[in-house]
């Protein structure tokens, strides 16, 4: 299954046998006071700097979220998307829980974007799926519903089925659906990491869709977060995840190593190139 | 001779802590003094967490041990405390938010300070608060929340209380990580409490005034 997203000059292919696609998570004000303040003041300089830094760190796609208290996402999201497009020419992932903000961003976007996200909740499916269809985008489906984020893998799988079914009924091709199994903090519940890995395996086998993961959540509230994140992303990729929403500068090295071991880096071109780059500096 | 409950619980030694509680109860020690030690231990846990010495699993674990202790102490407490129940409080973490460690501490502190607390749990819809206020007749409501989205849930909860015609029958306090006086104004609540002690002080002020 191949999922294609694009910016004016660049197409990115997500799929098995391809190198793992890295989606930069850092344009997101949650937990970042400075960025949140700048966004509220309409100052987009930090955003552009962050976009450039992530692209240079090897991000294939950039997630763009402006959701924070006191911000009008409907006005701000398209502005920030425009500013990022003017800074880097790689595909974007338009990130908001507000369908109106998503539509406003879709109107200014050039190319085929990712939309982050739809959930298994009735109101979300009803509002977001028609936008995905109308604008020819790719949608990320989060496996949560009216009852929240599932604790076990079974309910995650069931919600994934529901989202795929509803999306296809709305005329969206299966390759334009990506499922996010929702990593939760292992610090709060030490069995939650395993539930996610199991869900990834089952959804891959039963639905064949591409899968993503906002992976950094797994280490929330624990020391040595990078260590945990790195262990987790490798397991996720082995289980079937084909793109990751992560802090690219930190996660790319271990993913290049994993891709090489898993035969998606022929003749180790990417792995060695990164090594050379690193040692030139 | 029983060891020191405060340091044992603060160091998260579950078995030892429960053993000390058992010994003290058998020796006829005052249940309230046991709970007071537990409260002091939790303050230390909170401080270690703030200093990045403890992490989330430590917080969760301290809550579990605390629950074990309360379960042992409660039966002995019931008789003594019933006489001096000061008032009723409805507490919960608001809709969309599942953080309960801070709320549980507030519930615990109100409980041991002599209040009858109706704990509605986490992710509590506004309507559930309203129903419980009606049913219990509690004059005090405590809303806990840690997420930015909780600001709106709190506001909606206060509005729902108003819509049900109960606004002038209850005092509403809010608290939790991100909350502040500014957020209090936004939500329309009566007071903001920065920690569990502040919650108890507010409750005392309000039942005293009534
Ligand atoms: C523990 C924790 C979790 C645990 C919660 C476990 C549990 N069972 O509660 C888990 C891992 C599940 C979790 C999940 C999430 N979390 Co969290 N979490 C925290 C953390 C690290 C500590 C909060 C805590 O419990 N502190 C301990 C208590 C005891 O401290 P306290 O606040 O001082 O409590 C006192 C007062 O607040 C007061 N008080 C509390 N309630 C009330 C009520 C009244 C009436 C009164 C008077 C007083 C009062 O009394 C307490 C005792 O003295 C904070 C970060 C931080 N350092 O604060 C993030 C934090 C709150 N979480 C955050 C986020 C984003 C999330 C998630 C969305 C993460 C994710 N991406 O999945 C999810 C949300 C899930 C949901 N829907 O709620 C953000 C919120 C950001 C925002 N602006 O929205 C924070 C601030 C982290 C951050 N910097 O990004 N989280």
Coordinates of C-alpha atoms and ligand atoms in Angstrom, one line a residue:
Chain A
X1 CA 0.0 0.0 0.0
X2 CA 1.5 3.3 -1.1
X3 CA 0.4 6.7 0.3
X4 CA 1.5 9.8 -1.6
X5 CA 1.6 13.3 -0.2
X6 CA 3.1 16.3 -1.9
X7 CA 4.2 19.9 -1.8
X8 CA 4.6 21.9 -5.0
X9 CA 8.0 20.4 -5.8
X10 CA 8.2 17.3 -3.6
X11 CA 6.4 14.0 -3.4
X12 CA 6.8 11.7 -0.4
X13 CA 5.8 8.1 -0.6
X14 CA 4.8 6.2 2.5
X15 CA 4.7 2.4 2.4
X16 CA 6.2 -0.9 3.1
X17 CA 9.7 -1.4 1.8
X18 CA 10.2 2.4 1.7
X19 CA 12.4 4.1 4.2
X20 CA 10.3 5.2 7.3
X21 CA 8.9 8.6 6.7
X22 CA 9.6 11.1 9.4
X23 CA 7.0 13.8 10.2
X24 CA 8.5 16.7 12.3
X25 CA 6.4 17.3 15.5
X26 CA 7.9 20.5 16.7
X27 CA 5.6 23.2 15.2
X28 CA 3.1 22.7 18.1
X29 CA 2.6 25.0 21.0
X30 CA 1.5 22.3 23.5
X31 CA 4.1 22.5 26.3
X32 CA 6.1 25.1 24.5
X33 CA 5.6 28.4 26.2
X34 CA 7.7 30.6 23.9
X35 CA 6.1 29.3 20.8
X36 CA 2.6 29.7 22.3
X37 CA 3.3 33.3 23.3
X38 CA 4.7 34.1 19.8
X39 CA 1.7 32.5 18.1
X40 CA -0.7 34.5 20.3
X41 CA 1.2 37.7 19.3
X42 CA 1.0 36.7 15.6
X43 CA 4.8 36.4 15.5
X44 CA 5.7 33.7 13.0
X45 CA 9.5 33.9 13.1
X46 CA 10.0 31.1 15.6
X47 CA 7.7 28.9 13.4
X48 CA 9.8 29.5 10.3
X49 CA 13.0 28.9 12.1
X50 CA 11.6 25.6 13.5
X51 CA 10.4 24.6 10.0
X52 CA 13.9 25.1 8.6
X53 CA 15.7 23.4 11.4
X54 CA 13.5 20.3 11.1
X55 CA 13.8 20.1 7.3
X56 CA 17.6 20.4 7.7
X57 CA 17.5 17.6 10.3
X58 CA 15.9 15.4 7.7
X59 CA 12.2 15.7 8.2
X60 CA 10.2 14.4 5.2
X61 CA 7.0 16.1 6.2
X62 CA 6.2 18.8 8.8
X63 CA 3.2 18.7 11.2
X64 CA 1.7 22.2 11.7
X65 CA -0.4 22.7 14.8
X66 CA -1.3 26.0 16.5
X67 CA -3.8 24.7 19.0
X68 CA -3.4 26.4 22.4
X69 CA -5.6 28.4 24.8
X70 CA -6.4 31.9 23.6
X71 CA -5.6 31.3 19.9
X72 CA -8.1 31.5 17.0
X73 CA -7.1 28.5 15.0
X74 CA -9.4 29.2 12.1
X75 CA -7.5 32.5 11.4
X76 CA -4.0 31.4 12.5
X77 CA -3.6 27.9 11.1
X78 CA -3.8 29.0 7.4
X79 CA -1.4 31.9 8.2
X80 CA 1.1 29.6 9.8
X81 CA 0.7 27.0 7.0
X82 CA 1.4 29.7 4.4
X83 CA 4.5 30.9 6.3
X84 CA 5.8 27.4 6.5
X85 CA 5.2 26.8 2.8
X86 CA 7.1 30.0 2.0
X87 CA 10.0 28.7 4.1
X88 CA 10.4 25.0 3.1
X89 CA 9.2 23.0 0.2
X90 CA 8.2 19.7 1.7
X91 CA 4.7 18.3 2.3
X92 CA 2.8 19.4 5.4
X93 CA 0.5 17.7 7.9
X94 CA -2.3 20.1 8.9
X95 CA -3.0 19.4 12.5
X96 CA -6.1 20.6 14.3
X97 CA -9.1 19.1 16.2
X98 CA -11.2 22.0 14.7
X99 CA -12.7 21.1 11.2
X100 CA -13.1 24.8 10.3
X101 CA -9.5 25.4 11.0
X102 CA -8.6 22.4 8.8
X103 CA -10.7 23.7 6.0
X104 CA -9.2 27.2 6.2
X105 CA -5.7 25.6 6.0
X106 CA -6.7 23.3 3.1
X107 CA -7.8 26.3 1.1
X108 CA -4.3 27.8 1.2
X109 CA -2.3 24.6 0.9
X110 CA -0.6 23.7 -2.4
X111 CA -0.2 20.0 -3.1
X112 CA -1.6 16.9 -1.4
X113 CA -1.4 17.3 2.4
X114 CA -1.9 15.1 5.4
X115 CA -4.8 16.0 7.7
X116 CA -4.2 15.3 11.4
X117 CA -6.8 14.1 12.3
X118 CA -10.1 12.4 12.3
X119 CA -11.2 10.2 15.3
X120 CA -13.7 7.4 15.6
X121 CA -16.2 9.9 17.1
X122 CA -19.4 10.5 15.1
X123 CA -19.1 14.3 15.0
X124 CA -15.4 14.1 13.8
X125 CA -16.1 11.5 11.1
X126 CA -19.1 13.5 9.8
X127 CA -17.1 16.8 9.6
X128 CA -13.6 15.8 8.6
X129 CA -14.1 13.0 6.1
X130 CA -16.0 15.2 3.6
X131 CA -13.1 17.7 3.7
X132 CA -10.6 15.0 3.0
X133 CA -12.6 13.9 0.0
X134 CA -13.2 17.4 -1.3
X135 CA -9.6 18.5 -1.1
X136 CA -8.1 15.2 -2.1
X137 CA -6.0 14.9 1.0
X138 CA -4.7 12.0 3.1
X139 CA -6.2 11.6 6.5
X140 CA -4.7 10.4 9.8
X141 CA -7.3 8.4 11.9
X142 CA -6.8 8.3 15.6
X143 CA -8.1 5.2 17.3
X144 CA -10.2 7.0 20.0
X145 CA -13.9 7.5 20.2
X146 CA -16.6 8.8 22.5
X147 CA -15.2 6.7 25.3
X148 CA -11.7 8.2 25.0
X149 CA -8.4 6.4 24.2
X150 CA -8.7 2.7 24.6
X151 CA -6.6 0.9 27.2
X152 CA -6.4 -2.4 25.2
X153 CA -5.5 -3.3 21.7
X154 CA -8.9 -4.9 20.8
X155 CA -10.8 -1.6 21.0
X156 CA -8.0 0.2 19.1
X157 CA -8.4 -2.3 16.3
X158 CA -12.2 -2.0 16.3
X159 CA -12.0 1.8 16.0
X160 CA -9.5 1.5 13.2
X161 CA -12.0 -0.7 11.3
X162 CA -14.8 1.8 11.9
X163 CA -12.7 4.7 10.6
X164 CA -11.6 2.9 7.5
X165 CA -15.1 1.7 6.8
X166 CA -16.6 5.2 7.2
X167 CA -13.8 6.8 5.1
X168 CA -14.2 4.4 2.3
X169 CA -18.0 5.0 2.4
X170 CA -17.2 8.7 2.0
X171 CA -15.3 7.9 -1.2
X172 CA -11.7 8.1 0.3
X173 CA -9.3 5.4 -1.1
X174 CA -7.7 3.1 1.5
X175 CA -4.2 4.4 0.6
X176 CA -5.4 7.9 1.6
X177 CA -6.1 6.7 5.2
X178 CA -3.3 6.4 7.8
X179 CA -4.1 5.0 11.2
X180 CA -2.4 6.3 14.4
X181 CA -2.7 3.8 17.3
X182 CA -2.1 6.5 19.9
X183 CA 0.9 5.8 22.1
X184 CA 0.1 6.6 25.7
X185 CA 2.4 7.1 28.6
X186 CA 3.9 3.9 29.9
X187 CA 4.7 5.9 33.1
X188 CA 1.1 6.0 34.0
X189 CA 0.2 2.5 32.8
X190 CA 3.1 0.1 32.2
X191 CA 1.0 -2.2 30.0
X192 CA 0.1 0.5 27.5
X193 CA 3.2 0.2 25.3
X194 CA 2.5 -3.4 24.6
X195 CA -1.1 -2.7 23.8
X196 CA -0.1 -0.2 21.1
X197 CA 2.4 -2.6 19.5
X198 CA -0.2 -5.4 19.4
X199 CA -2.7 -3.0 17.8
X200 CA -0.2 -2.0 15.1
X201 CA 0.4 -5.6 14.2
X202 CA -3.3 -6.5 14.0
X203 CA -4.4 -3.4 12.1
X204 CA -1.6 -4.0 9.6
X205 CA -2.7 -7.6 9.1
X206 CA -6.4 -6.9 9.0
X207 CA -6.6 -3.7 7.1
X208 CA -3.3 -3.3 5.2
X209 CA -3.3 0.4 5.7
X210 CA -0.2 2.6 6.4
X211 CA 0.3 3.4 10.1
X212 CA 1.8 6.3 11.9
X213 CA 2.5 7.0 15.5
X214 CA 3.0 10.2 17.6
X215 CA 5.7 8.3 19.5
X216 CA 7.1 10.8 22.0
X217 CA 4.1 10.4 24.3
X218 CA 5.3 7.0 25.4
X219 CA 8.0 8.5 27.6
X220 CA 5.9 11.3 29.1
X221 CA 6.8 11.9 32.7
X222 CA 9.8 9.6 32.8
X223 CA 13.5 10.3 32.9
X224 CA 15.8 9.6 29.9
X225 CA 13.0 10.1 27.5
X226 CA 15.1 9.8 24.4
X227 CA 16.2 6.3 25.4
X228 CA 12.6 5.1 25.7
X229 CA 11.5 6.9 22.6
X230 CA 14.2 5.2 20.6
X231 CA 13.4 1.8 21.9
X232 CA 9.7 2.4 21.1
X233 CA 10.0 3.7 17.6
X234 CA 12.1 0.8 16.5
X235 CA 9.5 -1.7 17.9
X236 CA 6.8 0.3 16.2
X237 CA 8.5 0.1 12.8
X238 CA 9.1 -3.6 13.1
X239 CA 5.4 -4.0 14.0
X240 CA 4.3 -2.2 10.9
X241 CA 4.5 1.6 11.3
X242 CA 5.5 3.3 8.1
X243 CA 5.7 6.9 9.2
X244 CA 6.4 8.6 12.6
X245 CA 5.5 11.9 14.1
X246 CA 8.6 12.7 16.1
X247 CA 11.4 15.1 17.0
X248 CA 13.3 14.3 13.9
X249 CA 16.7 15.5 14.9
X250 CA 16.6 13.1 17.9
X251 CA 15.0 10.1 16.3
X252 CA 16.4 10.0 12.7
X253 CA 19.7 8.2 13.5
X254 CA 18.0 5.2 15.2
X255 CA 15.4 5.0 12.4
X256 CA 18.1 5.0 9.7
X257 CA 19.7 2.1 11.5
X258 CA 16.4 0.3 11.8
X259 CA 15.5 0.9 8.2
X260 CA 18.9 -0.6 7.1
X261 CA 18.4 -3.7 9.2
X262 CA 14.8 -4.1 7.9
X263 CA 15.9 -3.9 4.3
X264 CA 14.5 -0.6 3.4
X265 CA 17.8 1.1 2.7
X266 CA 19.4 -0.6 -0.3
X267 CA 23.2 -0.6 -0.2
X268 CA 22.9 1.4 3.0
X269 CA 22.9 4.7 1.0
X270 CA 20.9 6.7 3.6
X271 CA 22.7 5.3 6.6
X272 CA 26.2 6.0 5.2
X273 CA 25.2 9.4 3.8
X274 CA 24.0 10.4 7.3
X275 CA 27.3 9.2 8.8
X276 CA 29.3 11.2 6.2
X277 CA 27.3 14.3 6.9
X278 CA 27.7 13.9 10.6
X279 CA 31.5 13.6 10.4
X280 CA 32.0 16.4 8.0
X281 CA 30.9 18.9 10.7
Chain B
X1 CA 7.9 -0.1 68.1
X2 CA 6.5 1.2 64.8
X3 CA 8.9 2.9 62.3
X4 CA 8.4 6.3 60.9
X5 CA 5.4 6.3 58.6
X6 CA 6.2 9.7 57.0
X7 CA 9.6 8.7 55.7
X8 CA 8.6 5.1 54.8
X9 CA 5.7 6.2 52.7
X10 CA 7.7 9.1 51.2
X11 CA 10.3 6.5 50.2
X12 CA 7.5 4.4 48.6
X13 CA 8.1 1.3 50.7
X14 CA 4.6 -0.2 50.4
X15 CA 5.0 -3.3 52.6
X16 CA 6.7 -1.5 55.4
X17 CA 4.3 1.4 55.3
X18 CA 1.2 -0.8 55.5
X19 CA 2.9 -2.8 58.3
X20 CA 3.5 0.3 60.3
X21 CA -0.2 1.4 59.8
X22 CA -1.3 -2.1 61.0
X23 CA 0.9 -1.9 64.1
X24 CA -0.2 1.5 65.0
X25 CA -3.9 0.6 64.6
X26 CA -3.5 -2.5 66.7
X27 CA -1.7 -0.4 69.3
X28 CA -4.8 1.8 69.4
X29 CA -3.2 4.8 67.8
X30 CA -5.4 7.7 66.7
X31 CA -6.5 7.1 63.1
X32 CA -6.4 10.8 62.4
X33 CA -2.7 11.0 63.4
X34 CA -2.0 8.2 60.9
X35 CA -3.7 10.1 58.1
X36 CA -1.9 13.2 59.1
X37 CA 1.4 11.4 58.7
X38 CA 0.3 10.1 55.3
X39 CA -0.5 13.7 54.3
X40 CA 2.9 14.8 55.3
X41 CA 4.5 12.0 53.3
X42 CA 2.5 12.9 50.2
X43 CA 3.8 16.5 50.5
X44 CA 7.3 15.1 50.4
X45 CA 6.4 13.0 47.4
X46 CA 5.0 16.1 45.6
X47 CA 8.1 18.0 46.4
X48 CA 10.4 15.2 45.1
X49 CA 8.3 15.1 42.0
X50 CA 8.7 18.9 41.5
X51 CA 12.4 18.5 41.9
X52 CA 12.6 15.8 39.2
X53 CA 13.7 13.3 41.8
X54 CA 10.4 11.4 41.4
X55 CA 8.6 10.6 38.2
X56 CA 5.0 9.8 37.2
X57 CA 5.2 6.1 38.1
X58 CA 6.3 7.2 41.6
X59 CA 3.3 9.5 41.9
X60 CA 0.9 6.8 40.8
X61 CA 2.5 4.4 43.2
X62 CA 2.3 6.8 46.1
X63 CA -1.4 7.1 45.3
X64 CA -1.9 3.4 45.4
X65 CA -0.1 3.0 48.7
X66 CA -2.2 5.9 50.1
X67 CA -5.4 4.1 49.0
X68 CA -4.2 1.0 50.8
X69 CA -3.7 3.0 54.0
X70 CA -7.0 4.8 53.8
X71 CA -8.8 1.5 53.3
X72 CA -7.2 0.2 56.5
X73 CA -7.8 3.3 58.5
X74 CA -11.3 4.3 57.3
X75 CA -13.3 1.6 59.2
X76 CA -11.8 2.9 62.5
X77 CA -12.4 6.5 61.5
X78 CA -16.0 6.2 60.6
X79 CA -17.4 6.5 64.2
X80 CA -15.2 9.2 65.3
X81 CA -15.6 11.4 62.3
X82 CA -19.4 11.0 61.7
X83 CA -20.0 13.3 64.6
X84 CA -18.0 16.1 63.2
X85 CA -18.7 16.1 59.5
X86 CA -18.3 19.7 58.6
X87 CA -20.1 19.8 55.3
X88 CA -20.4 18.2 51.9
X89 CA -18.2 18.7 48.9
X90 CA -18.7 17.5 45.3
X91 CA -15.3 17.0 43.6
X92 CA -14.2 15.8 40.2
X93 CA -11.8 16.2 37.3
X94 CA -13.7 18.0 34.5
X95 CA -14.7 16.7 31.1
X96 CA -11.9 15.7 28.7
X97 CA -9.3 15.6 31.5
X98 CA -8.2 12.4 33.2
X99 CA -5.5 13.7 35.6
X100 CA -6.5 12.6 39.0
X101 CA -3.4 12.5 41.2
X102 CA -3.9 16.2 42.3
X103 CA -7.6 15.8 42.7
X104 CA -7.2 12.6 44.8
X105 CA -5.0 14.5 47.2
X106 CA -7.5 17.3 47.6
X107 CA -10.3 14.7 48.2
X108 CA -8.1 12.9 50.7
X109 CA -7.3 16.2 52.6
X110 CA -10.9 17.3 52.6
X111 CA -11.9 13.9 53.8
X112 CA -9.5 13.8 56.7
X113 CA -10.3 17.4 57.6
X114 CA -13.9 16.3 58.3
X115 CA -15.7 16.9 55.0
X116 CA -18.0 14.4 53.3
X117 CA -16.6 14.3 49.8
X118 CA -18.5 13.0 46.8
X119 CA -15.7 12.1 44.4
X120 CA -17.1 11.9 40.8
X121 CA -13.8 10.7 39.4
X122 CA -12.3 11.9 36.1
X123 CA -13.6 13.2 32.8
X124 CA -16.8 14.2 34.5
X125 CA -19.5 15.8 32.3
X126 CA -21.0 19.1 33.5
X127 CA -24.4 17.5 33.9
X128 CA -23.0 14.9 36.3
X129 CA -21.8 17.6 38.6
X130 CA -25.2 19.2 38.5
X131 CA -27.0 16.0 39.3
X132 CA -24.7 15.3 42.2
X133 CA -25.2 18.8 43.6
X134 CA -28.9 18.4 43.5
X135 CA -28.9 14.9 45.0
X136 CA -26.5 15.6 47.8
X137 CA -27.3 19.2 48.5
X138 CA -23.6 19.9 48.8
X139 CA -22.8 23.7 49.2
X140 CA -19.3 23.3 47.8
X141 CA -18.0 22.1 44.4
X142 CA -14.4 21.5 43.6
X143 CA -13.3 21.3 40.0
X144 CA -9.9 19.9 39.1
X145 CA -8.2 20.1 35.8
X146 CA -4.7 20.0 34.3
X147 CA -5.2 20.5 30.5
X148 CA -5.8 23.7 28.6
X149 CA -9.1 22.2 27.4
X150 CA -10.2 21.9 31.0
X151 CA -10.5 25.7 31.1
X152 CA -13.6 25.4 28.8
X153 CA -14.9 22.4 30.6
X154 CA -14.8 24.3 33.9
X155 CA -16.5 27.2 32.3
X156 CA -19.2 24.9 30.9
X157 CA -19.6 23.2 34.2
X158 CA -20.1 26.6 36.0
X159 CA -22.6 27.6 33.3
X160 CA -24.5 24.3 33.7
X161 CA -24.7 24.9 37.4
X162 CA -26.1 28.3 36.7
X163 CA -28.6 27.0 34.1
X164 CA -29.8 24.5 36.7
X165 CA -30.6 27.4 39.0
X166 CA -28.0 26.3 41.6
X167 CA -25.4 28.9 41.2
X168 CA -26.3 30.9 44.3
X169 CA -26.6 27.7 46.3
X170 CA -23.0 26.6 45.8
X171 CA -19.5 28.0 46.0
X172 CA -17.2 26.7 43.3
X173 CA -13.4 26.3 43.7
X174 CA -11.0 25.3 41.0
X175 CA -7.5 23.9 41.0
X176 CA -4.9 21.8 39.2
X177 CA -1.6 22.3 37.4
X178 CA -2.4 25.0 34.8
X179 CA -5.1 26.8 36.8
X180 CA -4.7 30.4 38.0
X181 CA -6.6 33.4 39.2
X182 CA -6.9 34.5 35.5
X183 CA -8.5 31.2 34.6
X184 CA -10.8 31.4 37.6
X185 CA -12.2 34.6 36.2
X186 CA -12.6 33.0 32.8
X187 CA -14.5 30.1 34.2
X188 CA -16.7 32.1 36.5
X189 CA -15.8 30.1 39.6
X190 CA -15.6 31.7 43.0
X191 CA -12.1 30.8 44.0
X192 CA -8.8 29.3 42.9
X193 CA -6.8 27.1 45.2
X194 CA -3.2 26.4 44.5
X195 CA -2.9 23.2 46.5
X196 CA -4.9 20.8 48.6
X197 CA -4.5 22.9 51.8
X198 CA -5.9 25.9 50.0
X199 CA -8.9 23.8 49.1
X200 CA -9.4 22.9 52.8
X201 CA -9.1 26.5 53.8
X202 CA -11.6 27.6 51.2
X203 CA -14.1 25.0 52.3
X204 CA -13.6 26.1 55.9
X205 CA -14.3 29.7 55.0
X206 CA -17.4 28.8 53.0
X207 CA -19.1 26.5 55.5
X208 CA -18.2 28.9 58.3
X209 CA -19.9 31.7 56.4
X210 CA -23.1 29.8 55.7
Ligands
LIG1 C1 1.0 12.9 35.8 C2 0.6 13.6 34.5 C3 -0.1 12.8 33.6 C4 -0.6 11.4 33.9 C5 -1.8 11.5 34.7 C6 -2.0 10.3 35.7 C7 -3.1 10.5 36.6 N1 -3.7 9.4 36.9 O1 -3.5 11.6 37.0 C8 -0.8 10.9 32.5 C9 0.5 10.3 31.9 C10 -2.0 9.9 32.3 C11 -1.0 12.2 31.7 C12 -1.7 12.3 30.5 C13 -1.8 13.4 29.7 N2 -1.2 14.6 30.0 CO1 -0.4 15.0 31.7 N3 0.7 15.5 33.1 C14 1.0 14.9 34.2 C15 2.0 15.8 35.0 C16 3.4 15.3 34.7 C17 1.8 15.9 36.5 C18 0.4 16.3 37.0 C19 0.2 15.8 38.4 O2 -0.5 14.9 38.7 N4 0.9 16.5 39.3 C20 0.9 16.1 40.7 C21 -0.1 16.9 41.5 C22 -0.2 16.3 42.9 O3 0.4 18.2 41.6 P1 -0.3 19.6 41.7 O4 -0.8 20.0 40.4 O5 0.5 20.5 42.4 O6 -1.7 19.2 42.6 C23 -2.1 20.1 43.6 C24 -2.9 21.3 43.0 O7 -3.0 21.3 41.6 C25 -4.1 21.3 43.8 N5 -5.4 20.9 43.1 C26 -5.6 20.0 42.1 N6 -6.9 19.9 41.8 C27 -7.5 20.8 42.6 C28 -8.9 21.2 42.7 C29 -9.2 22.1 43.6 C30 -10.7 22.5 43.8 C31 -8.3 22.8 44.4 C32 -8.6 23.8 45.4 C33 -6.9 22.4 44.3 C34 -6.6 21.4 43.4 O8 -4.0 20.3 44.8 C35 -3.0 19.3 44.5 C36 -2.4 18.8 45.7 O9 -1.8 19.8 46.5 C37 1.8 17.2 34.4 C38 3.0 18.1 34.3 C39 3.4 18.8 35.6 N7 4.6 18.7 36.0 O10 2.5 19.3 36.2 C40 1.3 16.8 32.9 C41 0.4 17.7 32.1 C42 -0.7 18.3 33.0 N8 -0.1 16.8 31.1 C43 -0.2 17.4 30.0 C44 -0.7 16.7 28.8 C45 -0.6 17.5 27.5 C46 -1.2 15.4 28.9 C47 -1.7 14.6 27.7 C48 -2.6 15.3 26.7 C49 -0.5 14.0 27.1 C50 -0.7 13.3 25.8 N9 -0.1 14.0 24.8 O11 -1.3 12.3 25.7 C51 -2.5 13.5 28.4 C52 -3.9 13.9 28.7 C53 -4.9 12.8 29.0 C54 -6.2 13.5 29.4 N10 -7.2 13.5 28.6 O12 -6.3 14.1 30.5 C55 0.2 18.8 30.0 C56 -1.0 19.8 29.9 C57 -0.7 20.9 28.9 C58 -1.9 21.7 28.5 N11 -1.7 23.0 28.6 O13 -2.9 21.2 28.2 C59 1.1 18.9 31.3 C60 1.1 20.2 31.9 C61 2.5 18.5 30.8 C62 3.1 19.4 29.8 N12 3.9 20.4 30.2 O14 2.9 19.3 28.6 N13 -0.5 13.2 32.3

